[in-house]
Short mmCIF file of C-alpha atoms in Angstrom, two decimals:
data_model
loop_
_atom_site.label_atom_id
_atom_site.label_comp_id
_atom_site.label_asym_id
_atom_site.label_seq_id
_atom_site.Cartn_x
_atom_site.Cartn_y
_atom_site.Cartn_z
CA UNK S 1 -52.10 -127.76 -17.09
CA UNK S 2 -51.96 -131.14 -18.77
CA UNK S 3 -54.13 -133.83 -17.26
CA UNK S 4 -57.64 -135.19 -16.92
CA UNK S 5 -60.36 -132.69 -16.07
CA UNK S 6 -63.67 -133.80 -14.62
CA UNK S 7 -66.76 -131.64 -14.15
CA UNK S 8 -68.71 -131.12 -12.01
CA UNK S 9 -66.85 -131.94 -8.79
CA UNK S 10 -70.07 -132.40 -6.84
CA UNK S 11 -73.63 -133.11 -7.92
CA UNK S 12 -76.92 -133.96 -6.22
CA UNK S 13 -79.64 -135.53 -8.33
CA UNK S 14 -83.17 -136.63 -7.66
CA UNK S 15 -84.14 -140.18 -8.51
CA UNK S 16 -85.09 -140.40 -12.17
CA UNK S 17 -83.16 -137.35 -13.31
CA UNK S 18 -80.54 -137.63 -16.02
CA UNK S 19 -77.19 -135.92 -16.25
CA UNK S 20 -73.82 -136.05 -17.96
CA UNK S 21 -70.48 -136.23 -16.20
CA UNK S 22 -67.81 -134.58 -18.29
CA UNK S 23 -64.25 -135.80 -18.78
CA UNK S 24 -61.59 -134.16 -20.93
CA UNK S 25 -57.89 -134.84 -21.39
CA UNK S 26 -55.28 -132.82 -23.25
CA UNK S 27 -52.53 -135.43 -23.48
CA UNK S 28 -53.66 -136.98 -26.78
CA UNK S 29 -54.33 -140.25 -24.98
CA UNK S 30 -56.03 -142.96 -26.99
CA UNK S 31 -57.53 -144.83 -24.08
CA UNK S 32 -60.12 -143.36 -21.70
CA UNK S 33 -62.28 -144.98 -19.07
CA UNK S 34 -64.79 -144.38 -16.29
CA UNK S 35 -64.62 -145.98 -12.85
CA UNK S 36 -66.86 -145.71 -9.83
CA UNK S 37 -65.73 -146.05 -6.25
CA UNK S 38 -68.08 -146.90 -3.43
CA UNK S 39 -67.16 -146.53 0.27
CA UNK S 40 -64.60 -149.07 1.43
CA UNK S 41 -64.29 -150.61 -2.02
CA UNK S 42 -61.86 -150.48 -4.87
CA UNK S 43 -62.59 -148.91 -8.22
CA UNK S 44 -64.87 -150.70 -10.67
CA UNK S 45 -64.78 -150.11 -14.42
CA UNK S 46 -68.00 -148.79 -15.98
CA UNK S 47 -67.12 -148.13 -19.64
CA UNK S 48 -63.99 -147.58 -21.63
CA UNK S 49 -62.87 -146.36 -25.06
CA UNK S 50 -59.77 -147.25 -27.04
CA UNK S 51 -60.15 -144.37 -29.46
CA UNK S 52 -62.60 -141.94 -31.03
CA UNK S 53 -65.76 -143.71 -32.12
CA UNK S 54 -65.00 -146.89 -30.14
CA UNK S 55 -66.50 -147.72 -26.75
CA UNK S 56 -67.09 -150.88 -24.77
CA UNK S 57 -68.58 -152.02 -21.48
CA UNK S 58 -66.67 -152.66 -18.32
CA UNK S 59 -67.65 -154.49 -15.16
CA UNK S 60 -70.67 -152.38 -14.13
CA UNK S 61 -72.17 -150.69 -17.24
CA UNK S 62 -75.89 -150.84 -16.44
CA UNK S 63 -77.56 -147.44 -16.16
CA UNK S 64 -74.75 -145.59 -17.93
CA UNK S 65 -74.06 -144.57 -21.52
CA UNK S 66 -70.89 -143.23 -23.11
CA UNK S 67 -69.75 -141.87 -26.44
CA UNK S 68 -66.36 -140.82 -27.81
CA UNK S 69 -66.76 -138.34 -30.64
CA UNK S 70 -63.32 -136.78 -30.12
CA UNK S 71 -60.01 -137.98 -28.73
CA UNK S 72 -60.19 -135.42 -25.94
CA UNK S 73 -63.67 -135.97 -24.50
CA UNK S 74 -65.39 -138.97 -22.95
CA UNK S 75 -68.70 -138.03 -21.27
CA UNK S 76 -70.61 -140.42 -19.02
CA UNK S 77 -74.40 -140.19 -19.11
CA UNK S 78 -76.72 -141.34 -16.36
CA UNK S 79 -79.99 -142.10 -18.07
CA UNK S 80 -82.31 -142.24 -15.04
CA UNK S 81 -80.47 -141.74 -11.77
CA UNK S 82 -81.01 -144.22 -8.95
CA UNK S 83 -79.81 -144.10 -5.32
CA UNK S 84 -77.53 -147.08 -6.10
CA UNK S 85 -75.57 -144.77 -8.39
CA UNK S 86 -74.49 -142.61 -5.48
CA UNK S 87 -70.73 -142.89 -5.73
CA UNK S 88 -67.50 -141.15 -6.61
CA UNK S 89 -66.78 -141.31 -10.33
CA UNK S 90 -63.27 -141.18 -11.75
CA UNK S 91 -62.24 -140.74 -15.33
CA UNK S 92 -58.85 -142.06 -16.44
CA UNK S 93 -56.78 -141.97 -19.61
CA UNK S 94 -53.66 -143.65 -20.95
CA UNK S 95 -51.47 -143.37 -24.00
CA UNK S 96 -52.05 -146.84 -25.36
CA UNK S 97 -52.66 -150.51 -24.76
CA UNK S 98 -49.44 -151.23 -22.94
CA UNK S 99 -50.18 -148.58 -20.34
CA UNK S 100 -46.44 -148.15 -19.94
CA UNK S 101 -46.92 -144.68 -18.58
CA UNK S 102 -49.73 -145.71 -16.30
CA UNK S 103 -53.19 -144.27 -16.12
CA UNK S 104 -53.81 -140.60 -15.35
CA UNK S 105 -56.91 -140.11 -13.23
CA UNK S 106 -59.10 -137.09 -12.81
CA UNK S 107 -59.96 -135.67 -9.40
CA UNK S 108 -63.41 -137.24 -9.37
CA UNK S 109 -67.09 -136.31 -9.38
CA UNK S 110 -68.98 -136.95 -6.16
CA UNK S 111 -72.55 -137.82 -7.03
CA UNK S 112 -75.43 -138.19 -4.60
CA UNK S 113 -78.82 -139.46 -5.78
CA UNK S 114 -81.68 -138.78 -3.39
CA UNK F 1 -55.63 -160.59 -14.60
CA UNK F 2 -54.08 -162.34 -11.60
CA UNK F 3 -55.42 -161.56 -8.15
CA UNK F 4 -53.32 -159.77 -5.56
CA UNK F 5 -53.20 -159.93 -1.78
CA UNK F 6 -52.14 -156.97 0.36
CA UNK F 7 -52.27 -156.30 4.11
CA UNK F 8 -55.20 -154.00 4.92
CA UNK F 9 -53.12 -151.49 6.84
CA UNK F 10 -49.58 -150.55 7.85
CA UNK F 11 -47.91 -147.84 9.89
CA UNK F 12 -44.57 -146.23 9.18
CA UNK F 13 -42.59 -143.62 11.09
CA UNK F 14 -41.93 -140.40 9.25
CA UNK F 15 -38.50 -140.43 7.61
CA UNK F 16 -38.21 -144.20 7.64
CA UNK F 17 -38.59 -146.50 4.67
CA UNK F 18 -42.08 -147.85 4.03
CA UNK F 19 -42.11 -151.38 2.62
CA UNK F 20 -45.48 -152.43 1.23
CA UNK F 21 -45.82 -156.11 0.29
CA UNK F 22 -48.01 -157.69 -2.35
CA UNK F 23 -48.60 -161.33 -3.19
CA UNK F 24 -49.54 -162.31 -6.75
CA UNK F 25 -48.85 -166.03 -6.84
CA UNK F 26 -50.95 -166.66 -9.97
CA UNK F 27 -49.22 -164.04 -12.10
CA UNK F 28 -48.56 -165.10 -15.67
CA UNK F 29 -45.53 -164.40 -17.80
CA UNK F 30 -46.89 -161.39 -19.66
CA UNK F 31 -48.41 -159.61 -16.68
CA UNK F 32 -46.90 -156.50 -15.20
CA UNK F 33 -47.07 -155.43 -11.57
CA UNK F 34 -48.41 -151.89 -11.16
CA UNK F 35 -48.63 -149.75 -8.06
CA UNK F 36 -51.03 -146.86 -7.59
CA UNK F 37 -51.91 -144.83 -4.56
CA UNK F 38 -54.97 -142.86 -3.60
CA UNK F 39 -54.65 -139.99 -1.21
CA UNK F 40 -57.90 -139.25 0.58
CA UNK F 41 -60.71 -138.24 -1.79
CA UNK F 42 -58.36 -137.79 -4.75
CA UNK F 43 -58.05 -139.82 -7.94
CA UNK F 44 -55.54 -142.69 -7.92
CA UNK F 45 -51.98 -141.77 -8.81
CA UNK F 46 -49.64 -144.01 -10.80
CA UNK F 47 -46.43 -144.79 -8.92
CA UNK F 48 -44.40 -147.43 -10.71
CA UNK F 49 -44.61 -150.71 -12.61
CA UNK F 50 -42.37 -153.62 -13.53
CA UNK F 51 -42.24 -156.99 -15.23
CA UNK F 52 -39.22 -158.91 -13.97
CA UNK F 53 -36.49 -156.52 -13.01
CA UNK F 54 -36.44 -154.19 -10.05
CA UNK F 55 -37.45 -150.66 -10.93
CA UNK F 56 -36.80 -147.26 -9.40
CA UNK F 57 -38.13 -143.83 -10.16
CA UNK F 58 -38.36 -140.53 -8.34
CA UNK F 59 -41.25 -141.73 -6.22
CA UNK F 60 -40.41 -145.29 -5.21
CA UNK F 61 -38.64 -148.57 -5.85
CA UNK F 62 -40.27 -151.82 -6.87
CA UNK F 63 -38.69 -155.12 -5.90
CA UNK F 64 -40.06 -158.21 -7.65
CA UNK F 65 -39.03 -161.67 -6.46
CA UNK F 66 -37.28 -163.95 -8.91
CA UNK F 67 -40.32 -166.23 -9.21
CA UNK F 68 -42.51 -163.10 -9.63
CA UNK F 69 -45.02 -164.35 -7.09
CA UNK F 70 -44.62 -161.34 -4.84
CA UNK F 71 -43.33 -157.79 -4.87
CA UNK F 72 -42.55 -154.94 -2.49
CA UNK F 73 -43.06 -151.25 -3.02
CA UNK F 74 -40.49 -149.18 -1.15
CA UNK F 75 -40.94 -145.53 -0.27
CA UNK F 76 -37.39 -144.73 0.87
CA UNK F 77 -38.13 -141.79 3.19
CA UNK F 78 -41.82 -141.68 4.02
CA UNK F 79 -43.41 -138.32 4.69
CA UNK F 80 -46.84 -137.42 6.08
CA UNK F 81 -47.95 -136.73 2.51
CA UNK F 82 -47.39 -140.40 1.68
CA UNK F 83 -50.33 -141.37 3.88
CA UNK F 84 -52.68 -143.03 1.39
CA UNK F 85 -54.19 -146.29 0.20
CA UNK F 86 -51.71 -148.18 -1.96
CA UNK F 87 -52.98 -150.56 -4.63
CA UNK F 88 -50.97 -153.40 -6.15
CA UNK F 89 -52.39 -154.42 -9.53
CA UNK F 90 -51.37 -157.15 -11.93
CA UNK F 91 -52.20 -156.38 -15.53
CA UNK F 92 -51.16 -157.68 -18.89
CA UNK F 93 -51.92 -154.51 -20.80
CA UNK F 94 -52.34 -155.71 -24.33
CA UNK F 95 -55.97 -156.57 -25.13
CA UNK F 96 -57.16 -156.11 -21.56
CA UNK F 97 -58.28 -152.69 -20.53
CA UNK F 98 -59.55 -153.13 -17.02
CA UNK F 99 -57.40 -152.41 -14.01
CA UNK F 100 -58.73 -154.48 -11.13
CA UNK F 101 -58.43 -152.46 -7.96
CA UNK F 102 -58.68 -154.43 -4.72
CA UNK F 103 -58.98 -152.80 -1.32
CA UNK F 104 -55.26 -151.99 -1.13
CA UNK F 105 -53.12 -151.19 1.91
CA UNK F 106 -53.87 -148.15 4.02
CA UNK F 107 -50.46 -146.69 4.87
CA UNK F 108 -50.37 -144.29 7.77
CA UNK F 109 -47.17 -142.29 8.18
CA UNK F 110 -46.78 -141.30 11.80
CA UNK F 111 -44.87 -138.18 12.95
#
């Protein structure tokens, strides 16, 4: 099925561990992004990419790295997990700058850092 | 992007129209109004967007006032599955990649 696939759906990490959240889309979308959502709050942009080989920081980039080696994949790396990174992470993609078709979001990764 | 103001919560009877308001008084000429919704624990879902004219698709209708300072999302026949948080977002698109999600409106559809 076409869409945005995120793995894993759930993850528990210990403080200081590193991990990679995976995001893949099969819609040939140029634009991909990562958001985090904390309880009772809206989504905040972490990093985004406008195409393969191009990434940039969003509103809350500290503690996260990204790369975009292919159009389809946009992994998010937590370098050294902290309890403040406990959140729900959403990956989103869109066809282009005008976002005329809207963003397509994945189902999320629920991360707990203990 | 311009800021938006939405009521924190609304109720709607099942089968009736749900009218969700949004104020965006500082919207500029090249900014679109987008609506997304988030059903519990799921990723946000795109609903509709518009610039000046009213828009309709299979999910909803979007009514934008002539001065573009406010808009209303209309779900014509609300069902229990429409219970969700609805986000109104103003976004110019070109050159700006961040969608600013506020706290939205929690719509509860009541049987």
